[in-house]
PDB file of N, CA and C and ligand atoms in Angstrom:
ATOM      1  N   MET A 328      13.497  29.560   1.524  1.00 66.00           N
ATOM      2  CA  MET A 328      14.565  29.905   2.449  1.00 66.00           C
ATOM      3  C   MET A 328      15.444  30.995   1.851  1.00 66.00           C
ATOM      4  N   ALA A 329      16.096  31.700   2.703  1.00 86.00           N
ATOM      5  CA  ALA A 329      17.027  32.707   2.209  1.00 86.00           C
ATOM      6  C   ALA A 329      18.228  32.005   1.573  1.00 86.00           C
ATOM      7  N   LEU A 330      18.968  32.755   0.790  1.00 94.00           N
ATOM      8  CA  LEU A 330      20.173  32.213   0.168  1.00 94.00           C
ATOM      9  C   LEU A 330      21.411  32.764   0.872  1.00 94.00           C
ATOM     10  N   PHE A 331      22.531  32.071   0.695  1.00 96.00           N
ATOM     11  CA  PHE A 331      23.786  32.604   1.221  1.00 96.00           C
ATOM     12  C   PHE A 331      24.889  32.418   0.188  1.00 96.00           C
ATOM     13  N   ILE A 332      25.955  33.203   0.353  1.00 98.00           N
ATOM     14  CA  ILE A 332      27.084  33.176  -0.576  1.00 98.00           C
ATOM     15  C   ILE A 332      28.245  32.479   0.112  1.00 98.00           C
ATOM     16  N   ASN A 333      28.805  31.475  -0.548  1.00 97.00           N
ATOM     17  CA  ASN A 333      29.887  30.714   0.083  1.00 97.00           C
ATOM     18  C   ASN A 333      31.273  31.239  -0.333  1.00 97.00           C
ATOM     19  N   ASP A 334      32.294  30.533   0.128  1.00 97.00           N
ATOM     20  CA  ASP A 334      33.674  30.995  -0.063  1.00 97.00           C
ATOM     21  C   ASP A 334      34.154  30.933  -1.515  1.00 97.00           C
ATOM     22  N   GLU A 335      33.343  30.342  -2.396  1.00 98.00           N
ATOM     23  CA  GLU A 335      33.720  30.317  -3.810  1.00 98.00           C
ATOM     24  C   GLU A 335      33.607  31.703  -4.445  1.00 98.00           C
ATOM     25  N   CYS A 336      32.900  32.599  -3.789  1.00 98.00           N
ATOM     26  CA  CYS A 336      32.645  33.941  -4.327  1.00 98.00           C
ATOM     27  C   CYS A 336      33.946  34.675  -4.634  1.00 98.00           C
ATOM     28  N   ILE A 337      34.005  35.277  -5.827  1.00 98.00           N
ATOM     29  CA  ILE A 337      35.188  36.040  -6.230  1.00 98.00           C
ATOM     30  C   ILE A 337      34.925  37.549  -6.126  1.00 98.00           C
ATOM     31  N   SER A 338      33.803  37.903  -5.449  1.00 97.00           N
ATOM     32  CA  SER A 338      33.454  39.313  -5.215  1.00 97.00           C
ATOM     33  C   SER A 338      33.422  40.139  -6.495  1.00 97.00           C
ATOM     34  N   CYS A 339      32.863  39.552  -7.548  1.00 98.00           N
ATOM     35  CA  CYS A 339      32.783  40.279  -8.819  1.00 98.00           C
ATOM     36  C   CYS A 339      31.716  41.367  -8.784  1.00 98.00           C
ATOM     37  N   GLY A 340      30.741  41.223  -7.852  1.00 97.00           N
ATOM     38  CA  GLY A 340      29.702  42.239  -7.703  1.00 97.00           C
ATOM     39  C   GLY A 340      28.534  42.105  -8.654  1.00 97.00           C
ATOM     40  N   ALA A 341      28.555  41.123  -9.526  1.00 98.00           N
ATOM     41  CA  ALA A 341      27.495  41.007 -10.546  1.00 98.00           C
ATOM     42  C   ALA A 341      26.108  40.813  -9.945  1.00 98.00           C
ATOM     43  N   CYS A 342      26.039  40.154  -8.801  1.00 98.00           N
ATOM     44  CA  CYS A 342      24.731  39.848  -8.211  1.00 98.00           C
ATOM     45  C   CYS A 342      24.098  41.038  -7.507  1.00 98.00           C
ATOM     46  N   ILE A 343      24.910  41.992  -7.083  1.00 98.00           N
ATOM     47  CA  ILE A 343      24.424  43.052  -6.193  1.00 98.00           C
ATOM     48  C   ILE A 343      23.276  43.844  -6.813  1.00 98.00           C
ATOM     49  N   SER A 344      23.459  44.286  -8.036  1.00 97.00           N
ATOM     50  CA  SER A 344      22.434  45.130  -8.662  1.00 97.00           C
ATOM     51  C   SER A 344      21.214  44.331  -9.106  1.00 97.00           C
ATOM     52  N   GLU A 345      21.294  43.008  -9.072  1.00 98.00           N
ATOM     53  CA  GLU A 345      20.166  42.165  -9.490  1.00 98.00           C
ATOM     54  C   GLU A 345      19.115  42.021  -8.397  1.00 98.00           C
ATOM     55  N   CYS A 346      19.476  42.334  -7.157  1.00 98.00           N
ATOM     56  CA  CYS A 346      18.586  42.011  -6.030  1.00 98.00           C
ATOM     57  C   CYS A 346      17.469  43.044  -5.859  1.00 98.00           C
ATOM     58  N   PRO A 347      16.206  42.612  -5.917  1.00 97.00           N
ATOM     59  CA  PRO A 347      15.092  43.550  -5.777  1.00 97.00           C
ATOM     60  C   PRO A 347      14.891  44.025  -4.339  1.00 97.00           C
ATOM     61  N   ASN A 348      15.596  43.390  -3.402  1.00 97.00           N
ATOM     62  CA  ASN A 348      15.449  43.752  -1.985  1.00 97.00           C
ATOM     63  C   ASN A 348      16.682  44.447  -1.412  1.00 97.00           C
ATOM     64  N   THR A 349      17.675  44.717  -2.262  1.00 98.00           N
ATOM     65  CA  THR A 349      18.953  45.268  -1.775  1.00 98.00           C
ATOM     66  C   THR A 349      19.438  44.450  -0.577  1.00 98.00           C
ATOM     67  N   ALA A 350      19.491  43.138  -0.779  1.00 98.00           N
ATOM     68  CA  ALA A 350      19.919  42.221   0.287  1.00 98.00           C
ATOM     69  C   ALA A 350      21.385  41.828   0.146  1.00 98.00           C
ATOM     70  N   ILE A 351      22.042  42.281  -0.927  1.00 98.00           N
ATOM     71  CA  ILE A 351      23.413  41.832  -1.199  1.00 98.00           C
ATOM     72  C   ILE A 351      24.366  43.017  -1.074  1.00 98.00           C
ATOM     73  N   TYR A 352      25.450  42.784  -0.335  1.00 98.00           N
ATOM     74  CA  TYR A 352      26.404  43.872  -0.048  1.00 98.00           C
ATOM     75  C   TYR A 352      27.827  43.395  -0.325  1.00 98.00           C
ATOM     76  N   ASP A 353      28.691  44.378  -0.613  1.00 98.00           N
ATOM     77  CA  ASP A 353      30.112  44.088  -0.797  1.00 98.00           C
ATOM     78  C   ASP A 353      30.746  43.668   0.525  1.00 98.00           C
ATOM     79  N   ALA A 354      31.804  42.889   0.429  1.00 98.00           N
ATOM     80  CA  ALA A 354      32.583  42.505   1.603  1.00 98.00           C
ATOM     81  C   ALA A 354      32.937  43.732   2.430  1.00 98.00           C
ATOM     82  N   GLY A 355      32.694  43.627   3.735  1.00 98.00           N
ATOM     83  CA  GLY A 355      33.098  44.698   4.638  1.00 98.00           C
ATOM     84  C   GLY A 355      32.159  45.888   4.678  1.00 98.00           C
ATOM     85  N   GLU A 356      31.056  45.825   3.938  1.00 98.00           N
ATOM     86  CA  GLU A 356      30.131  46.961   3.875  1.00 98.00           C
ATOM     87  C   GLU A 356      29.109  46.870   5.013  1.00 98.00           C
ATOM     88  N   THR A 357      28.771  48.028   5.626  1.00 98.00           N
ATOM     89  CA  THR A 357      27.682  48.029   6.595  1.00 98.00           C
ATOM     90  C   THR A 357      26.357  47.987   5.830  1.00 98.00           C
ATOM     91  N   TRP A 358      25.291  47.529   6.512  1.00 98.00           N
ATOM     92  CA  TRP A 358      24.000  47.399   5.827  1.00 98.00           C
ATOM     93  C   TRP A 358      22.874  47.840   6.754  1.00 98.00           C
ATOM     94  N   THR A 359      21.739  48.184   6.152  1.00 98.00           N
ATOM     95  CA  THR A 359      20.549  48.557   6.937  1.00 98.00           C
ATOM     96  C   THR A 359      19.323  47.873   6.340  1.00 98.00           C
ATOM     97  N   MET A 360      18.291  47.757   7.165  1.00 98.00           N
ATOM     98  CA  MET A 360      17.024  47.225   6.662  1.00 98.00           C
ATOM     99  C   MET A 360      16.362  48.233   5.724  1.00 98.00           C
ATOM    100  N   ALA A 361      16.643  49.513   5.909  1.00 98.00           N
ATOM    101  CA  ALA A 361      15.997  50.556   5.096  1.00 98.00           C
ATOM    102  C   ALA A 361      16.528  50.616   3.660  1.00 98.00           C
ATOM    103  N   ASP A 362      17.770  50.187   3.453  1.00 97.00           N
ATOM    104  CA  ASP A 362      18.330  50.224   2.089  1.00 97.00           C
ATOM    105  C   ASP A 362      17.410  49.496   1.108  1.00 97.00           C
ATOM    106  N   GLY A 363      16.863  50.182   0.144  1.00 97.00           N
ATOM    107  CA  GLY A 363      16.108  49.539  -0.925  1.00 97.00           C
ATOM    108  C   GLY A 363      14.773  48.948  -0.517  1.00 97.00           C
ATOM    109  N   THR A 364      14.285  49.333   0.681  1.00 97.00           N
ATOM    110  CA  THR A 364      12.982  48.824   1.124  1.00 97.00           C
ATOM    111  C   THR A 364      12.112  50.001   1.571  1.00 97.00           C
ATOM    112  N   ALA A 365      10.877  49.676   2.000  1.00 97.00           N
ATOM    113  CA  ALA A 365       9.989  50.719   2.505  1.00 97.00           C
ATOM    114  C   ALA A 365      10.158  50.909   4.013  1.00 97.00           C
ATOM    115  N   LEU A 366      11.037  50.161   4.626  1.00 97.00           N
ATOM    116  CA  LEU A 366      11.234  50.256   6.077  1.00 97.00           C
ATOM    117  C   LEU A 366      12.014  51.520   6.425  1.00 97.00           C
ATOM    118  N   ASP A 367      11.795  52.022   7.650  1.00 95.00           N
ATOM    119  CA  ASP A 367      12.541  53.228   8.045  1.00 95.00           C
ATOM    120  C   ASP A 367      13.639  52.933   9.059  1.00 95.00           C
ATOM    121  N   ASP A 368      13.945  51.658   9.264  1.00 96.00           N
ATOM    122  CA  ASP A 368      15.009  51.272  10.197  1.00 96.00           C
ATOM    123  C   ASP A 368      16.368  51.421   9.514  1.00 96.00           C
ATOM    124  N   ASP A 369      17.016  52.564   9.773  1.00 96.00           N
ATOM    125  CA  ASP A 369      18.311  52.791   9.127  1.00 96.00           C
ATOM    126  C   ASP A 369      19.488  52.535  10.075  1.00 96.00           C
ATOM    127  N   THR A 370      19.269  51.668  11.067  1.00 98.00           N
ATOM    128  CA  THR A 370      20.349  51.235  11.947  1.00 98.00           C
ATOM    129  C   THR A 370      21.432  50.555  11.117  1.00 98.00           C
ATOM    130  N   GLU A 371      22.668  50.993  11.281  1.00 98.00           N
ATOM    131  CA  GLU A 371      23.763  50.381  10.517  1.00 98.00           C
ATOM    132  C   GLU A 371      24.254  49.123  11.216  1.00 98.00           C
ATOM    133  N   HIS A 372      24.282  48.027  10.489  1.00 98.00           N
ATOM    134  CA  HIS A 372      24.741  46.744  11.027  1.00 98.00           C
ATOM    135  C   HIS A 372      26.134  46.430  10.492  1.00 98.00           C
ATOM    136  N   ASP A 373      26.892  45.680  11.307  1.00 98.00           N
ATOM    137  CA  ASP A 373      28.234  45.277  10.883  1.00 98.00           C
ATOM    138  C   ASP A 373      28.154  44.350   9.675  1.00 98.00           C
ATOM    139  N   PRO A 374      29.198  44.344   8.855  1.00 98.00           N
ATOM    140  CA  PRO A 374      29.230  43.420   7.707  1.00 98.00           C
ATOM    141  C   PRO A 374      29.095  41.967   8.168  1.00 98.00           C
ATOM    142  N   ILE A 375      28.436  41.152   7.357  1.00 97.00           N
ATOM    143  CA  ILE A 375      28.318  39.722   7.667  1.00 97.00           C
ATOM    144  C   ILE A 375      29.577  38.990   7.211  1.00 97.00           C
ATOM    145  N   SER A 376      30.260  39.529   6.203  1.00 97.00           N
ATOM    146  CA  SER A 376      31.532  38.950   5.777  1.00 97.00           C
ATOM    147  C   SER A 376      32.514  40.063   5.430  1.00 97.00           C
ATOM    148  N   GLU A 377      33.734  39.885   5.854  1.00 97.00           N
ATOM    149  CA  GLU A 377      34.817  40.803   5.474  1.00 97.00           C
ATOM    150  C   GLU A 377      35.558  40.252   4.258  1.00 97.00           C
ATOM    151  N   ASP A 378      35.271  39.013   3.877  1.00 97.00           N
ATOM    152  CA  ASP A 378      36.072  38.317   2.861  1.00 97.00           C
ATOM    153  C   ASP A 378      35.445  38.305   1.471  1.00 97.00           C
ATOM    154  N   HIS A 379      34.120  38.299   1.413  1.00 98.00           N
ATOM    155  CA  HIS A 379      33.454  38.243   0.110  1.00 98.00           C
ATOM    156  C   HIS A 379      32.060  38.854   0.207  1.00 98.00           C
ATOM    157  N   THR A 380      31.461  39.093  -0.935  1.00 98.00           N
ATOM    158  CA  THR A 380      30.094  39.598  -1.030  1.00 98.00           C
ATOM    159  C   THR A 380      29.172  38.734  -0.172  1.00 98.00           C
ATOM    160  N   PHE A 381      28.180  39.378   0.474  1.00 98.00           N
ATOM    161  CA  PHE A 381      27.297  38.593   1.366  1.00 98.00           C
ATOM    162  C   PHE A 381      25.831  38.981   1.179  1.00 98.00           C
ATOM    163  N   ILE A 382      24.955  38.073   1.630  1.00 98.00           N
ATOM    164  CA  ILE A 382      23.502  38.282   1.577  1.00 98.00           C
ATOM    165  C   ILE A 382      22.977  38.439   3.004  1.00 98.00           C
ATOM    166  N   VAL A 383      22.128  39.445   3.226  1.00 97.00           N
ATOM    167  CA  VAL A 383      21.442  39.611   4.510  1.00 97.00           C
ATOM    168  C   VAL A 383      20.180  38.752   4.462  1.00 97.00           C
ATOM    169  N   SER A 384      20.141  37.695   5.257  1.00 96.00           N
ATOM    170  CA  SER A 384      19.024  36.742   5.162  1.00 96.00           C
ATOM    171  C   SER A 384      17.687  37.400   5.497  1.00 96.00           C
ATOM    172  N   ASP A 385      17.687  38.390   6.397  1.00 96.00           N
ATOM    173  CA  ASP A 385      16.424  39.049   6.745  1.00 96.00           C
ATOM    174  C   ASP A 385      15.841  39.844   5.578  1.00 96.00           C
ATOM    175  N   LYS A 386      16.651  40.100   4.546  1.00 97.00           N
ATOM    176  CA  LYS A 386      16.157  40.858   3.400  1.00 97.00           C
ATOM    177  C   LYS A 386      15.973  39.997   2.151  1.00 97.00           C
ATOM    178  N   CYS A 387      16.452  38.771   2.173  1.00 97.00           N
ATOM    179  CA  CYS A 387      16.349  37.900   0.995  1.00 97.00           C
ATOM    180  C   CYS A 387      15.023  37.161   0.990  1.00 97.00           C
ATOM    181  N   THR A 388      14.264  37.324  -0.074  1.00 96.00           N
ATOM    182  CA  THR A 388      12.997  36.602  -0.231  1.00 96.00           C
ATOM    183  C   THR A 388      13.118  35.515  -1.292  1.00 96.00           C
ATOM    184  N   GLU A 389      14.337  35.190  -1.665  1.00 96.00           N
ATOM    185  CA  GLU A 389      14.566  34.260  -2.772  1.00 96.00           C
ATOM    186  C   GLU A 389      13.899  34.792  -4.045  1.00 96.00           C
ATOM    187  N   CYS A 390      13.729  36.125  -4.058  1.00 97.00           N
ATOM    188  CA  CYS A 390      13.078  36.851  -5.161  1.00 97.00           C
ATOM    189  C   CYS A 390      11.572  36.591  -5.257  1.00 97.00           C
ATOM    190  N   VAL A 391      10.995  35.866  -4.282  1.00 95.00           N
ATOM    191  CA  VAL A 391       9.546  35.645  -4.288  1.00 95.00           C
ATOM    192  C   VAL A 391       8.833  37.003  -4.218  1.00 95.00           C
ATOM    193  N   GLY A 392       7.822  37.152  -5.034  1.00 91.00           N
ATOM    194  CA  GLY A 392       7.088  38.411  -5.110  1.00 91.00           C
ATOM    195  C   GLY A 392       7.584  39.302  -6.233  1.00 91.00           C
ATOM    196  N   PHE A 393       8.756  38.969  -6.786  1.00 95.00           N
ATOM    197  CA  PHE A 393       9.318  39.767  -7.889  1.00 95.00           C
ATOM    198  C   PHE A 393       9.562  38.920  -9.140  1.00 95.00           C
ATOM    199  N   TYR A 394      10.242  37.789  -8.941  1.00 96.00           N
ATOM    200  CA  TYR A 394      10.659  36.954 -10.075  1.00 96.00           C
ATOM    201  C   TYR A 394      10.405  35.487  -9.768  1.00 96.00           C
ATOM    202  N   ASP A 395      10.395  34.680 -10.817  1.00 95.00           N
ATOM    203  CA  ASP A 395      10.181  33.245 -10.658  1.00 95.00           C
ATOM    204  C   ASP A 395      11.419  32.534 -10.131  1.00 95.00           C
ATOM    205  N   GLU A 396      12.594  33.118 -10.373  1.00 95.00           N
ATOM    206  CA  GLU A 396      13.855  32.484  -9.971  1.00 95.00           C
ATOM    207  C   GLU A 396      14.718  33.502  -9.232  1.00 95.00           C
ATOM    208  N   PRO A 397      15.573  33.032  -8.322  1.00 97.00           N
ATOM    209  CA  PRO A 397      16.521  33.944  -7.681  1.00 97.00           C
ATOM    210  C   PRO A 397      17.443  34.580  -8.720  1.00 97.00           C
ATOM    211  N   GLN A 398      17.390  35.893  -8.805  1.00 97.00           N
ATOM    212  CA  GLN A 398      18.134  36.601  -9.844  1.00 97.00           C
ATOM    213  C   GLN A 398      19.644  36.549  -9.624  1.00 97.00           C
ATOM    214  N   CYS A 399      20.061  36.556  -8.365  1.00 98.00           N
ATOM    215  CA  CYS A 399      21.500  36.539  -8.073  1.00 98.00           C
ATOM    216  C   CYS A 399      22.134  35.233  -8.553  1.00 98.00           C
ATOM    217  N   VAL A 400      21.434  34.126  -8.339  1.00 98.00           N
ATOM    218  CA  VAL A 400      21.967  32.812  -8.722  1.00 98.00           C
ATOM    219  C   VAL A 400      22.223  32.767 -10.222  1.00 98.00           C
ATOM    220  N   SER A 401      21.307  33.352 -10.983  1.00 96.00           N
ATOM    221  CA  SER A 401      21.416  33.231 -12.439  1.00 96.00           C
ATOM    222  C   SER A 401      22.584  34.025 -13.012  1.00 96.00           C
ATOM    223  N   VAL A 402      23.086  35.030 -12.282  1.00 98.00           N
ATOM    224  CA  VAL A 402      24.207  35.806 -12.838  1.00 98.00           C
ATOM    225  C   VAL A 402      25.565  35.412 -12.257  1.00 98.00           C
ATOM    226  N   CYS A 403      25.571  34.588 -11.225  1.00 98.00           N
ATOM    227  CA  CYS A 403      26.847  34.265 -10.569  1.00 98.00           C
ATOM    228  C   CYS A 403      27.710  33.360 -11.447  1.00 98.00           C
ATOM    229  N   PRO A 404      28.922  33.802 -11.764  1.00 98.00           N
ATOM    230  CA  PRO A 404      29.773  33.023 -12.670  1.00 98.00           C
ATOM    231  C   PRO A 404      30.444  31.819 -12.022  1.00 98.00           C
ATOM    232  N   VAL A 405      30.407  31.740 -10.697  1.00 98.00           N
ATOM    233  CA  VAL A 405      31.129  30.650 -10.030  1.00 98.00           C
ATOM    234  C   VAL A 405      30.218  29.778  -9.155  1.00 98.00           C
ATOM    235  N   ASP A 406      28.893  29.926  -9.302  1.00 98.00           N
ATOM    236  CA  ASP A 406      27.940  29.087  -8.579  1.00 98.00           C
ATOM    237  C   ASP A 406      28.180  29.136  -7.064  1.00 98.00           C
ATOM    238  N   ALA A 407      28.292  30.358  -6.549  1.00 98.00           N
ATOM    239  CA  ALA A 407      28.610  30.534  -5.120  1.00 98.00           C
ATOM    240  C   ALA A 407      27.384  30.793  -4.251  1.00 98.00           C
ATOM    241  N   ILE A 408      26.184  30.852  -4.853  1.00 98.00           N
ATOM    242  CA  ILE A 408      24.991  31.233  -4.091  1.00 98.00           C
ATOM    243  C   ILE A 408      24.071  30.023  -3.950  1.00 98.00           C
ATOM    244  N   HIS A 409      23.737  29.699  -2.706  1.00 96.00           N
ATOM    245  CA  HIS A 409      22.999  28.464  -2.413  1.00 96.00           C
ATOM    246  C   HIS A 409      21.958  28.698  -1.320  1.00 96.00           C
ATOM    247  N   PRO A 410      20.962  27.798  -1.228  1.00 92.00           N
ATOM    248  CA  PRO A 410      19.991  27.886  -0.130  1.00 92.00           C
ATOM    249  C   PRO A 410      20.701  27.779   1.215  1.00 92.00           C
ATOM    250  N   ASP A 411      20.246  28.568   2.172  1.00 90.00           N
ATOM    251  CA  ASP A 411      20.853  28.584   3.499  1.00 90.00           C
ATOM    252  C   ASP A 411      20.040  27.677   4.426  1.00 90.00           C
ATOM    253  N   PRO A 412      20.596  26.520   4.801  1.00 90.00           N
ATOM    254  CA  PRO A 412      19.829  25.594   5.640  1.00 90.00           C
ATOM    255  C   PRO A 412      19.484  26.175   7.006  1.00 90.00           C
ATOM    256  N   ASN A 413      20.169  27.233   7.400  1.00 88.00           N
ATOM    257  CA  ASN A 413      19.876  27.866   8.692  1.00 88.00           C
ATOM    258  C   ASN A 413      18.733  28.871   8.605  1.00 88.00           C
ATOM    259  N   HIS A 414      18.260  29.142   7.405  1.00 87.00           N
ATOM    260  CA  HIS A 414      17.153  30.091   7.236  1.00 87.00           C
ATOM    261  C   HIS A 414      16.113  29.491   6.297  1.00 87.00           C
ATOM    262  N   GLN A 415      15.433  28.452   6.781  1.00 91.00           N
ATOM    263  CA  GLN A 415      14.432  27.778   5.962  1.00 91.00           C
ATOM    264  C   GLN A 415      13.091  28.483   6.099  1.00 91.00           C
ATOM    265  N   GLU A 416      12.496  28.826   4.960  1.00 93.00           N
ATOM    266  CA  GLU A 416      11.202  29.512   4.945  1.00 93.00           C
ATOM    267  C   GLU A 416      10.373  28.958   3.788  1.00 93.00           C
ATOM    268  N   SER A 417       9.057  28.895   4.012  1.00 94.00           N
ATOM    269  CA  SER A 417       8.166  28.448   2.947  1.00 94.00           C
ATOM    270  C   SER A 417       7.931  29.603   1.975  1.00 94.00           C
ATOM    271  N   LYS A 418       7.331  29.290   0.840  1.00 94.00           N
ATOM    272  CA  LYS A 418       7.011  30.337  -0.132  1.00 94.00           C
ATOM    273  C   LYS A 418       6.082  31.381   0.507  1.00 94.00           C
ATOM    274  N   GLU A 419       5.156  30.920   1.354  1.00 95.00           N
ATOM    275  CA  GLU A 419       4.251  31.860   2.026  1.00 95.00           C
ATOM    276  C   GLU A 419       5.029  32.766   2.976  1.00 95.00           C
ATOM    277  N   ASP A 420       5.997  32.182   3.688  1.00 95.00           N
ATOM    278  CA  ASP A 420       6.840  32.990   4.587  1.00 95.00           C
ATOM    279  C   ASP A 420       7.590  34.054   3.787  1.00 95.00           C
ATOM    280  N   LEU A 421       8.118  33.634   2.630  1.00 96.00           N
ATOM    281  CA  LEU A 421       8.917  34.548   1.819  1.00 96.00           C
ATOM    282  C   LEU A 421       8.053  35.674   1.252  1.00 96.00           C
ATOM    283  N   LEU A 422       6.817  35.339   0.883  1.00 95.00           N
ATOM    284  CA  LEU A 422       5.910  36.372   0.373  1.00 95.00           C
ATOM    285  C   LEU A 422       5.553  37.354   1.482  1.00 95.00           C
ATOM    286  N   ALA A 423       5.335  36.824   2.689  1.00 96.00           N
ATOM    287  CA  ALA A 423       5.037  37.705   3.834  1.00 96.00           C
ATOM    288  C   ALA A 423       6.239  38.593   4.137  1.00 96.00           C
ATOM    289  N   LYS A 424       7.455  38.048   3.988  1.00 96.00           N
ATOM    290  CA  LYS A 424       8.665  38.849   4.211  1.00 96.00           C
ATOM    291  C   LYS A 424       8.741  39.974   3.176  1.00 96.00           C
ATOM    292  N   LYS A 425       8.458  39.629   1.924  1.00 96.00           N
ATOM    293  CA  LYS A 425       8.466  40.646   0.869  1.00 96.00           C
ATOM    294  C   LYS A 425       7.463  41.762   1.196  1.00 96.00           C
ATOM    295  N   GLN A 426       6.299  41.388   1.709  1.00 96.00           N
ATOM    296  CA  GLN A 426       5.292  42.396   2.027  1.00 96.00           C
ATOM    297  C   GLN A 426       5.739  43.255   3.217  1.00 96.00           C
ATOM    298  N   ARG A 427       6.444  42.626   4.190  1.00 96.00           N
ATOM    299  CA  ARG A 427       6.978  43.402   5.322  1.00 96.00           C
ATOM    300  C   ARG A 427       8.024  44.398   4.842  1.00 96.00           C
ATOM    301  N   LEU A 428       8.861  43.955   3.901  1.00 97.00           N
ATOM    302  CA  LEU A 428       9.941  44.822   3.426  1.00 97.00           C
ATOM    303  C   LEU A 428       9.426  45.995   2.599  1.00 97.00           C
ATOM    304  N   HIS A 429       8.414  45.725   1.807  1.00 96.00           N
ATOM    305  CA  HIS A 429       8.007  46.730   0.819  1.00 96.00           C
ATOM    306  C   HIS A 429       6.618  47.311   1.047  1.00 96.00           C
ATOM    307  N   GLY A 430       5.892  46.770   2.041  1.00 91.00           N
ATOM    308  CA  GLY A 430       4.585  47.322   2.364  1.00 91.00           C
ATOM    309  C   GLY A 430       3.542  47.105   1.306  1.00 91.00           C
ATOM    310  N   GLU A 431       3.710  46.063   0.526  1.00 70.00           N
ATOM    311  CA  GLU A 431       2.717  45.773  -0.529  1.00 70.00           C
ATOM    312  C   GLU A 431       2.792  44.318  -0.895  1.00 70.00           C
TER     313      GLU A 431
HETATM  314  S1  LIG V 537      17.542  35.455  -4.095  1.00 61.05           S
HETATM  315 FE1  LIG V 537      16.720  37.406  -4.837  1.00 61.05          FE
HETATM  316  S2  LIG V 537      16.161  38.472  -2.939  1.00 61.05           S
HETATM  317 FE2  LIG V 537      17.608  36.861  -2.350  1.00 61.05          FE
HETATM  318  S3  LIG V 537      19.615  37.832  -2.417  1.00 61.05           S
HETATM  319 FE3  LIG V 537      19.283  36.846  -4.418  1.00 61.05          FE
HETATM  320  S4  LIG V 537      18.479  38.494  -5.709  1.00 61.05           S
HETATM  321 FE4  LIG V 537      18.235  39.141  -3.557  1.00 61.05          FE
HETATM  322  S1  LIG V 538      27.921  37.055  -8.624  1.00 61.05           S
HETATM  323 FE1  LIG V 538      28.809  35.301  -7.482  1.00 61.05          FE
HETATM  324  S2  LIG V 538      31.007  35.664  -7.508  1.00 61.05           S
HETATM  325 FE2  LIG V 538      30.056  37.593  -8.090  1.00 61.05          FE
HETATM  326  S3  LIG V 538      29.830  38.732  -6.133  1.00 61.05           S
HETATM  327 FE3  LIG V 538      27.915  37.598  -6.447  1.00 61.05          FE
HETATM  328  S4  LIG V 538      28.198  35.662  -5.335  1.00 61.05           S
HETATM  329 FE4  LIG V 538      30.237  36.558  -5.628  1.00 61.05          FE
END
């Protein structure tokens, strides 16, 4: 399943550069599917949170296809990143998502 960032987040930004899918954005930042992927959809979407750093679930593969563990979780100093019960996906789903994002 994709991960999400809860209200414990202090917006330190440490997780952002760890994401292999560019799925993590600063509070209030617009985002696109094309950022950091092989997709050409550069439609700008509204921020998911104005209050703290957020994860775009359509771009989060829980790091499947890149790493054994979610990289963002391991660097978060306040344990603010958790599985999102609203976006449950199997490992196979996550691998297929990674292949859709990166074309490989
Ligand atoms: S789990 Fe991996 S893919 Fe998902 S937001 Fe964190 S670093 Fe990015
Ligand atoms: S590492 Fe944790 S506290 Fe820092 S921006 Fe990411 S989710 Fe927020």
